[in-house]
Amino acid sequence: MSPVPDLRPTRAEVDAGAIARNVGRIAAAAGADVCAVVKADGYGHGAVTAARAALAGGATWLAVALVEEAAVLRDVGVTAPVLLLSEPTPAAIPHLLDLDLTPTVYAPAFVAALDAAARARGRRVAVHAKLDTGMGRVGAPPEDWPALLDAIAAAPGLALEGVETHLARADEPSAPTTGAQLARFAAGLAELRARGLAPRLLHVANTAGALVHGDAVRAAGAGLPDAAPLVRAGIGVYGLDPGGEVRAVDHGLEPALRLVSAVSFVKRIAAGTPVSYGHRWAAPVDGWLATVPVGYADGVPRALGGHGEALLGGRRRPVVGTVTMDQLLLWCGDDVPDVDDEVVLLGTQGEAHVAMGEWAAAAGTITYEVATGLGPRLPRVVVGAAG
Ligand SMILES: *Cc1c(COP(=O)(O)O)cnc(C)c1O
């Protein structure tokens, strides 16, 4: 905790209402309940804010990558079911039991260790078994799937509540691999049927899957009549683009984050005057330059220099010269900026809007990396009510 209040004008405004509404829109589009993914500090929006808003918006589950992330939620009194998306190290098992988390399982050694720990406490822990249908990251490969199911069925400390997989190319609607992954998932469910195993939840789709692959959402649920689909939605909950081909705005999702600052210094410079590190830009004509106290240490990509725009006075202004750690420069031409004028780096000002996808394109990356790269020193201010 800093000994002084937030004094700089730079802040990320997080609209809890937008997060809540996005959950509702994703659920409606998918025809399924939403497990809101709030890993990586809620994709940079604040995990607790995101979790509370998503639950208010109707999410039935939350998901995180780490036990440590779940602990933050439990600590503030979040009691909703929390899915761990990957197996943690064995040392985390007592903690995940203490925190009443629902682990994703796939490795025989982890299943055995979790079963032993649960039985030692006289408990049964609900687990979701993960089949790797082609993501190639974590999950039991198809050849190990029958043995994993047998191990879970034989473990008195475990109860199979869900079965899941993860799509590698859901954001490319025409990628043929998605159909192949779904076929492998269907084959995996046949192994459950053969054993009389009846988990109540099946989840395959991330945001892109939920929005554009209804088949992924319902994935072979046909095979298990008592199971309901769930979608694990992250990026769309925040109103951000899952990928170039699947755009949040086309599905009625609203960006939940506005990055706001204010002009800290202004000056008129002569044509030809170079500015910032490396003198990579010089004024084309005489005109006004505004300094804004936000930089790459806050998560503004350095690549935005010469390629990005920010809003000042309701208009787009080019980010000129090299973006520095703590400050960047906006070219205003003949318009005279004033110290303290509001600057919107991301989001809406008047009629104008800058989308996080623009930053991602300028930096040669994806919205996920931009959002999770917003720095810890940027205050997150919650605006809007989740209802
Ligand atoms: C991060 C993650 C998600 C969420 O994906 P989005 O594209 O952000 O919706 C879903 N499932 C798993 C396994 C993940 O790791």
Coordinates of C-alpha atoms and ligand atoms in Angstrom, one line a residue:
M1 CA 0.0 0.0 0.0
S2 CA 1.4 3.3 -1.0
P3 CA 1.7 5.9 1.7
V4 CA 0.1 8.5 -0.5
P5 CA -3.2 8.4 -2.5
D6 CA -3.2 7.9 -6.3
L7 CA -2.1 11.3 -7.4
R8 CA -1.4 10.9 -11.1
P9 CA -4.4 11.3 -13.4
T10 CA -3.8 8.0 -15.1
R11 CA -6.2 5.2 -14.3
A12 CA -8.0 2.2 -15.7
E13 CA -11.7 2.5 -15.3
V14 CA -13.4 -0.9 -15.1
D15 CA -17.1 -1.0 -15.8
A16 CA -18.6 -3.8 -13.6
G17 CA -21.9 -3.4 -15.4
A18 CA -20.3 -4.1 -18.8
I19 CA -18.7 -7.3 -17.4
A20 CA -22.1 -8.4 -16.0
R21 CA -23.9 -7.7 -19.3
N22 CA -21.2 -9.4 -21.4
V23 CA -21.7 -12.6 -19.3
G24 CA -25.4 -12.5 -20.1
R25 CA -24.7 -12.0 -23.8
I26 CA -22.3 -14.9 -24.0
A27 CA -24.7 -17.2 -22.2
A28 CA -27.5 -16.2 -24.6
A29 CA -25.3 -16.7 -27.6
A30 CA -24.0 -20.0 -26.4
G31 CA -27.2 -21.3 -24.9
A32 CA -25.2 -22.4 -21.9
D33 CA -24.1 -21.4 -18.5
V34 CA -20.9 -19.3 -18.2
C35 CA -17.8 -20.1 -16.3
A36 CA -16.2 -16.7 -16.2
V37 CA -12.4 -17.0 -16.5
V38 CA -10.8 -14.4 -14.1
K39 CA -7.1 -15.6 -14.3
A40 CA -4.3 -13.2 -14.5
D41 CA -6.1 -10.6 -12.3
G42 CA -9.2 -10.8 -14.4
Y43 CA -7.3 -10.3 -17.6
G44 CA -5.8 -7.2 -16.1
H45 CA -9.2 -5.8 -15.0
G46 CA -9.0 -6.8 -11.3
A47 CA -9.9 -10.4 -10.4
V48 CA -12.2 -9.5 -7.5
T49 CA -14.1 -6.9 -9.5
A50 CA -14.3 -9.3 -12.5
A51 CA -15.5 -12.2 -10.3
R52 CA -18.2 -10.3 -8.5
A53 CA -19.5 -8.6 -11.7
A54 CA -19.5 -11.9 -13.6
L55 CA -21.4 -13.6 -10.8
A56 CA -23.9 -10.7 -10.7
G57 CA -24.3 -11.1 -14.5
G58 CA -25.3 -14.8 -14.1
A59 CA -22.0 -16.7 -14.3
T60 CA -22.4 -20.0 -12.4
W61 CA -18.7 -20.8 -12.2
L62 CA -15.4 -18.9 -12.0
A63 CA -12.0 -20.3 -13.4
V64 CA -8.4 -19.4 -12.6
A65 CA -5.0 -20.7 -13.6
L66 CA -3.5 -20.8 -10.1
V67 CA -4.5 -21.8 -6.6
E68 CA -3.0 -18.5 -5.5
E69 CA -5.5 -16.7 -7.8
A70 CA -8.4 -18.6 -6.3
A71 CA -7.2 -17.8 -2.8
V72 CA -7.6 -14.1 -3.5
L73 CA -11.2 -14.7 -4.4
R74 CA -12.0 -16.9 -1.4
D75 CA -10.3 -14.3 0.8
V76 CA -12.9 -11.7 -0.1
G77 CA -15.7 -14.1 0.5
V78 CA -16.4 -15.4 -3.0
T79 CA -18.2 -18.8 -2.4
A80 CA -19.0 -19.7 -6.1
P81 CA -17.5 -22.8 -7.5
V82 CA -13.9 -22.1 -8.8
L83 CA -12.4 -24.3 -11.5
L84 CA -8.6 -24.7 -11.6
L85 CA -7.8 -24.8 -15.3
S86 CA -4.6 -26.9 -15.0
E87 CA -3.1 -29.2 -12.3
P88 CA -1.0 -27.3 -9.8
T89 CA 2.1 -28.9 -8.2
P90 CA 1.4 -31.6 -5.5
A91 CA 2.4 -29.0 -2.8
A92 CA -0.8 -27.1 -3.7
I93 CA -3.1 -30.0 -3.0
P94 CA -3.8 -29.2 0.7
H95 CA -4.5 -25.6 -0.2
L96 CA -6.9 -26.4 -3.0
L97 CA -8.8 -28.6 -0.6
D98 CA -8.8 -25.9 2.1
L99 CA -10.1 -23.4 -0.5
D100 CA -12.7 -25.8 -1.8
L101 CA -11.5 -25.5 -5.4
T102 CA -12.5 -27.8 -8.3
P103 CA -9.3 -29.1 -10.0
T104 CA -8.9 -30.0 -13.6
V105 CA -7.1 -33.4 -13.6
Y106 CA -5.3 -35.5 -16.2
A107 CA -2.0 -36.9 -14.9
P108 CA -2.2 -40.3 -13.1
A109 CA 0.3 -39.1 -10.4
F110 CA -1.8 -36.1 -9.6
V111 CA -5.0 -38.1 -9.5
A112 CA -3.4 -40.5 -7.0
A113 CA -2.1 -37.7 -4.8
L114 CA -5.4 -35.8 -4.8
D115 CA -7.3 -39.0 -4.0
A116 CA -5.0 -39.8 -1.0
A117 CA -5.2 -36.2 0.3
A118 CA -9.0 -36.1 0.1
R119 CA -9.4 -39.5 1.7
A120 CA -7.1 -38.5 4.5
R121 CA -9.6 -35.7 5.2
G122 CA -12.5 -38.0 4.9
R123 CA -13.7 -36.1 1.9
R124 CA -14.6 -36.5 -1.7
V125 CA -13.4 -33.8 -4.0
A126 CA -15.2 -33.0 -7.3
V127 CA -12.9 -33.1 -10.3
H128 CA -13.1 -32.2 -14.0
A129 CA -11.2 -34.6 -16.3
K130 CA -9.4 -33.1 -19.2
L131 CA -9.0 -34.8 -22.6
D132 CA -6.4 -33.4 -24.9
T133 CA -8.2 -33.5 -28.3
G134 CA -5.6 -31.4 -30.1
M135 CA -4.5 -28.4 -28.2
G136 CA -1.4 -30.3 -27.2
R137 CA -0.8 -28.4 -23.9
V138 CA -2.3 -30.2 -21.0
G139 CA -4.9 -33.0 -20.7
A140 CA -4.8 -36.7 -21.1
P141 CA -3.9 -37.8 -24.7
P142 CA -6.7 -40.0 -26.2
E143 CA -4.6 -43.2 -25.6
D144 CA -4.4 -42.4 -21.9
W145 CA -8.0 -41.4 -21.5
P146 CA -9.5 -44.8 -20.6
A147 CA -6.9 -45.4 -17.9
L148 CA -7.5 -41.9 -16.5
L149 CA -11.3 -42.5 -16.3
D150 CA -10.7 -45.9 -14.6
A151 CA -8.4 -44.3 -12.1
I152 CA -10.9 -41.6 -11.2
A153 CA -13.8 -44.1 -11.0
A154 CA -11.7 -46.3 -8.7
A155 CA -10.7 -43.4 -6.4
P156 CA -13.0 -43.1 -3.4
G157 CA -11.7 -39.6 -2.7
L158 CA -12.7 -38.2 -6.1
A159 CA -16.1 -37.6 -7.8
L160 CA -16.2 -36.9 -11.6
E161 CA -18.2 -33.8 -11.9
G162 CA -17.1 -32.6 -15.3
V163 CA -15.3 -33.4 -18.5
E164 CA -13.5 -30.9 -20.6
T165 CA -11.2 -30.2 -23.5
H166 CA -9.8 -27.0 -25.1
L167 CA -9.9 -25.8 -28.7
A168 CA -6.7 -24.6 -30.4
R169 CA -8.3 -22.6 -33.3
A170 CA -11.8 -21.6 -32.2
D171 CA -11.1 -18.0 -33.3
E172 CA -10.7 -19.2 -36.9
P173 CA -14.3 -20.3 -37.7
S174 CA -13.3 -22.2 -40.8
A175 CA -10.3 -24.1 -39.3
P176 CA -10.9 -27.8 -40.0
T177 CA -9.1 -28.8 -36.8
T178 CA -12.1 -27.8 -34.6
G179 CA -14.3 -30.4 -36.1
A180 CA -11.5 -33.0 -35.6
Q181 CA -11.2 -32.0 -32.0
L182 CA -14.9 -32.3 -31.4
A183 CA -14.9 -35.8 -33.0
R184 CA -12.2 -36.8 -30.5
F185 CA -14.2 -35.3 -27.7
A186 CA -17.2 -37.3 -28.8
A187 CA -15.1 -40.5 -28.8
G188 CA -13.8 -39.6 -25.3
L189 CA -17.4 -39.3 -24.1
A190 CA -18.2 -42.8 -25.5
E191 CA -15.6 -44.1 -23.1
L192 CA -17.6 -42.6 -20.3
R193 CA -20.8 -44.1 -21.5
A194 CA -19.1 -47.5 -21.7
R195 CA -18.2 -47.2 -18.0
G196 CA -21.6 -45.8 -16.8
L197 CA -19.9 -42.5 -15.8
A198 CA -22.2 -39.6 -15.8
P199 CA -20.5 -36.2 -15.1
R200 CA -23.0 -33.4 -14.9
L201 CA -20.9 -30.7 -16.8
L202 CA -19.2 -30.8 -20.2
H203 CA -17.1 -27.9 -21.3
V204 CA -15.2 -27.3 -24.5
A205 CA -15.7 -23.7 -25.6
N206 CA -13.7 -20.6 -24.8
T207 CA -15.1 -17.2 -25.8
A208 CA -14.6 -17.8 -29.5
G209 CA -16.0 -21.3 -29.3
A210 CA -19.0 -20.0 -27.4
L211 CA -19.7 -17.2 -29.9
V212 CA -19.1 -19.0 -33.2
H213 CA -19.1 -22.8 -32.5
G214 CA -22.5 -23.8 -31.2
D215 CA -21.4 -27.4 -32.1
A216 CA -18.5 -27.0 -29.7
V217 CA -20.8 -25.8 -26.9
R218 CA -23.2 -28.7 -27.3
A219 CA -20.2 -30.9 -28.1
A220 CA -21.4 -34.4 -28.0
G221 CA -23.6 -33.6 -25.1
A222 CA -25.9 -35.8 -27.1
G223 CA -23.8 -38.7 -25.9
L224 CA -24.4 -37.9 -22.2
P225 CA -28.1 -36.9 -21.8
D226 CA -27.8 -35.9 -18.2
A227 CA -24.9 -33.5 -18.7
A228 CA -25.2 -29.8 -19.2
P229 CA -22.8 -27.7 -21.3
L230 CA -20.8 -24.9 -19.8
V231 CA -18.6 -22.4 -21.6
R232 CA -15.3 -21.1 -20.2
A233 CA -15.4 -17.5 -21.3
G234 CA -12.5 -15.1 -20.6
I235 CA -11.7 -12.5 -23.2
G236 CA -15.4 -11.9 -24.2
V237 CA -16.4 -11.3 -20.6
Y238 CA -14.2 -8.2 -20.8
G239 CA -15.6 -7.2 -24.1
L240 CA -12.4 -7.8 -26.0
D241 CA -11.7 -9.5 -29.4
P242 CA -10.9 -13.2 -29.2
G243 CA -9.0 -13.0 -32.5
G244 CA -8.9 -11.2 -35.8
E245 CA -11.8 -13.2 -37.3
V246 CA -14.0 -13.1 -34.2
R247 CA -14.7 -9.6 -33.0
A248 CA -16.4 -8.7 -29.7
V249 CA -18.4 -5.8 -31.2
D250 CA -20.0 -8.1 -33.8
H251 CA -21.5 -10.1 -30.9
G252 CA -22.7 -7.1 -28.9
L253 CA -20.0 -7.3 -26.3
E254 CA -18.8 -4.0 -24.7
P255 CA -15.2 -3.3 -23.7
A256 CA -15.2 -3.1 -19.9
L257 CA -12.0 -1.1 -19.5
R258 CA -11.2 2.6 -20.3
L259 CA -7.7 3.8 -19.9
V260 CA -7.8 7.4 -19.0
S261 CA -5.1 10.1 -18.3
A262 CA -4.8 13.8 -18.6
V263 CA -2.4 16.1 -20.4
S264 CA 0.5 17.0 -18.1
F265 CA 2.4 19.5 -20.3
V266 CA 1.9 21.3 -23.6
K267 CA 4.1 23.2 -26.0
R268 CA 4.2 24.6 -29.5
I269 CA 7.1 23.3 -31.5
A270 CA 8.5 24.4 -34.9
A271 CA 8.4 22.4 -38.0
G272 CA 11.3 19.9 -38.0
T273 CA 11.7 19.7 -34.3
P274 CA 12.5 16.1 -33.3
V275 CA 11.1 14.6 -30.0
S276 CA 11.6 11.7 -27.6
Y277 CA 14.2 8.9 -27.5
G278 CA 16.1 8.3 -30.8
H279 CA 14.5 11.4 -32.3
R280 CA 12.4 9.1 -34.5
W281 CA 9.8 11.7 -35.3
A282 CA 9.9 15.4 -36.0
A283 CA 7.0 17.9 -36.4
P284 CA 5.9 18.1 -40.0
V285 CA 4.8 21.7 -39.5
D286 CA 4.6 24.2 -36.6
G287 CA 2.1 22.9 -34.1
W288 CA 1.1 21.7 -30.6
L289 CA 2.4 18.8 -28.7
A290 CA 0.8 17.3 -25.6
T291 CA 2.6 15.1 -23.0
V292 CA 0.6 12.4 -21.3
P293 CA 1.8 10.7 -18.2
V294 CA 1.4 7.0 -19.1
G295 CA 4.0 4.8 -20.7
Y296 CA 5.1 1.2 -21.3
A297 CA 5.6 0.5 -17.6
D298 CA 1.8 0.9 -17.4
G299 CA 1.3 -1.5 -20.3
V300 CA 1.1 0.9 -23.3
P301 CA 3.0 -1.0 -26.0
R302 CA 6.2 0.8 -27.0
A303 CA 5.2 -0.2 -30.5
L304 CA 2.4 2.4 -30.4
G305 CA 4.9 5.2 -31.0
G306 CA 4.3 6.3 -34.6
H307 CA 1.5 3.7 -35.0
G308 CA -1.2 4.4 -32.4
E309 CA -3.7 7.1 -31.6
A310 CA -5.3 8.4 -28.4
L311 CA -8.3 10.7 -27.9
L312 CA -8.0 14.3 -26.8
G313 CA -10.9 16.8 -27.2
G314 CA -13.1 14.1 -28.7
R315 CA -10.6 13.5 -31.6
R316 CA -8.0 11.0 -32.5
R317 CA -4.5 12.3 -32.1
P318 CA -1.4 10.3 -33.3
V319 CA 1.0 9.0 -30.7
V320 CA 4.3 10.5 -32.0
G321 CA 7.9 9.7 -31.1
T322 CA 9.0 6.8 -29.0
V323 CA 6.7 5.8 -26.1
T324 CA 8.8 6.0 -22.9
M325 CA 8.5 4.2 -19.6
D326 CA 6.2 6.8 -18.0
Q327 CA 5.1 9.3 -20.7
L328 CA 4.1 9.6 -24.3
L329 CA 3.5 12.4 -26.7
L330 CA 0.4 13.3 -28.8
W331 CA 0.5 15.5 -31.9
C332 CA -2.3 18.1 -31.9
G333 CA -1.3 20.2 -34.9
D334 CA -3.2 23.5 -34.9
D335 CA -5.5 22.5 -31.9
V336 CA -4.3 23.9 -28.7
P337 CA -4.3 21.3 -25.9
D338 CA -4.5 22.4 -22.2
V339 CA -2.9 20.9 -19.2
D340 CA -5.4 18.6 -17.4
D341 CA -7.4 17.9 -20.6
E342 CA -8.7 14.4 -20.4
V343 CA -6.9 11.9 -22.6
V344 CA -8.5 8.5 -23.4
L345 CA -5.9 5.9 -24.4
L346 CA -8.5 3.0 -24.6
G347 CA -12.2 3.3 -24.8
T348 CA -14.6 6.1 -25.7
Q349 CA -14.4 9.9 -25.5
G350 CA -17.4 11.6 -27.0
E351 CA -18.1 10.0 -30.3
A352 CA -14.6 8.6 -30.7
H353 CA -13.3 5.2 -29.6
V354 CA -10.0 3.4 -29.5
A355 CA -10.2 -0.4 -29.2
M356 CA -7.7 -2.5 -27.5
G357 CA -7.5 -4.5 -30.7
E358 CA -5.8 -1.5 -32.3
W359 CA -3.0 -1.6 -29.8
A360 CA -2.7 -5.4 -30.3
A361 CA -2.4 -4.9 -34.1
A362 CA 0.2 -2.1 -33.7
A363 CA 2.2 -4.3 -31.3
G364 CA 1.9 -7.4 -33.4
T365 CA 0.1 -9.3 -30.6
I366 CA -3.4 -10.1 -29.3
T367 CA -5.8 -8.3 -26.9
Y368 CA -5.0 -11.0 -24.3
E369 CA -1.4 -9.9 -24.0
V370 CA -2.2 -6.2 -24.0
A371 CA -4.9 -6.6 -21.3
T372 CA -2.8 -8.8 -19.0
G373 CA 0.2 -6.5 -19.6
L374 CA -1.6 -3.5 -18.1
G375 CA 0.8 -2.7 -15.2
P376 CA 0.2 -3.1 -11.5
R377 CA 1.0 0.6 -10.9
L378 CA -2.1 1.6 -12.9
P379 CA -5.0 2.1 -10.4
R380 CA -8.1 0.1 -11.3
V381 CA -11.2 2.2 -10.5
V382 CA -14.5 0.4 -10.6
V383 CA -17.3 2.3 -12.3
G384 CA -20.8 1.1 -13.2
A385 CA -22.9 -1.3 -11.2
A386 CA -23.1 -5.0 -11.9
G387 CA -26.7 -4.9 -10.8
Ligands
LIG1 C1 -7.8 -19.0 -20.5 C2 -8.6 -20.2 -20.8 C3 -10.0 -20.0 -21.3 C4 -10.6 -18.7 -21.6 O1 -10.3 -18.4 -23.0 P1 -10.9 -17.1 -23.7 O2 -10.4 -17.2 -25.1 O3 -10.3 -15.9 -22.9 O4 -12.4 -17.1 -23.6 C5 -10.8 -21.1 -21.4 N1 -10.2 -22.3 -21.1 C6 -9.0 -22.5 -20.8 C7 -8.5 -23.9 -20.5 C8 -8.1 -21.4 -20.6 O5 -6.8 -21.6 -20.3

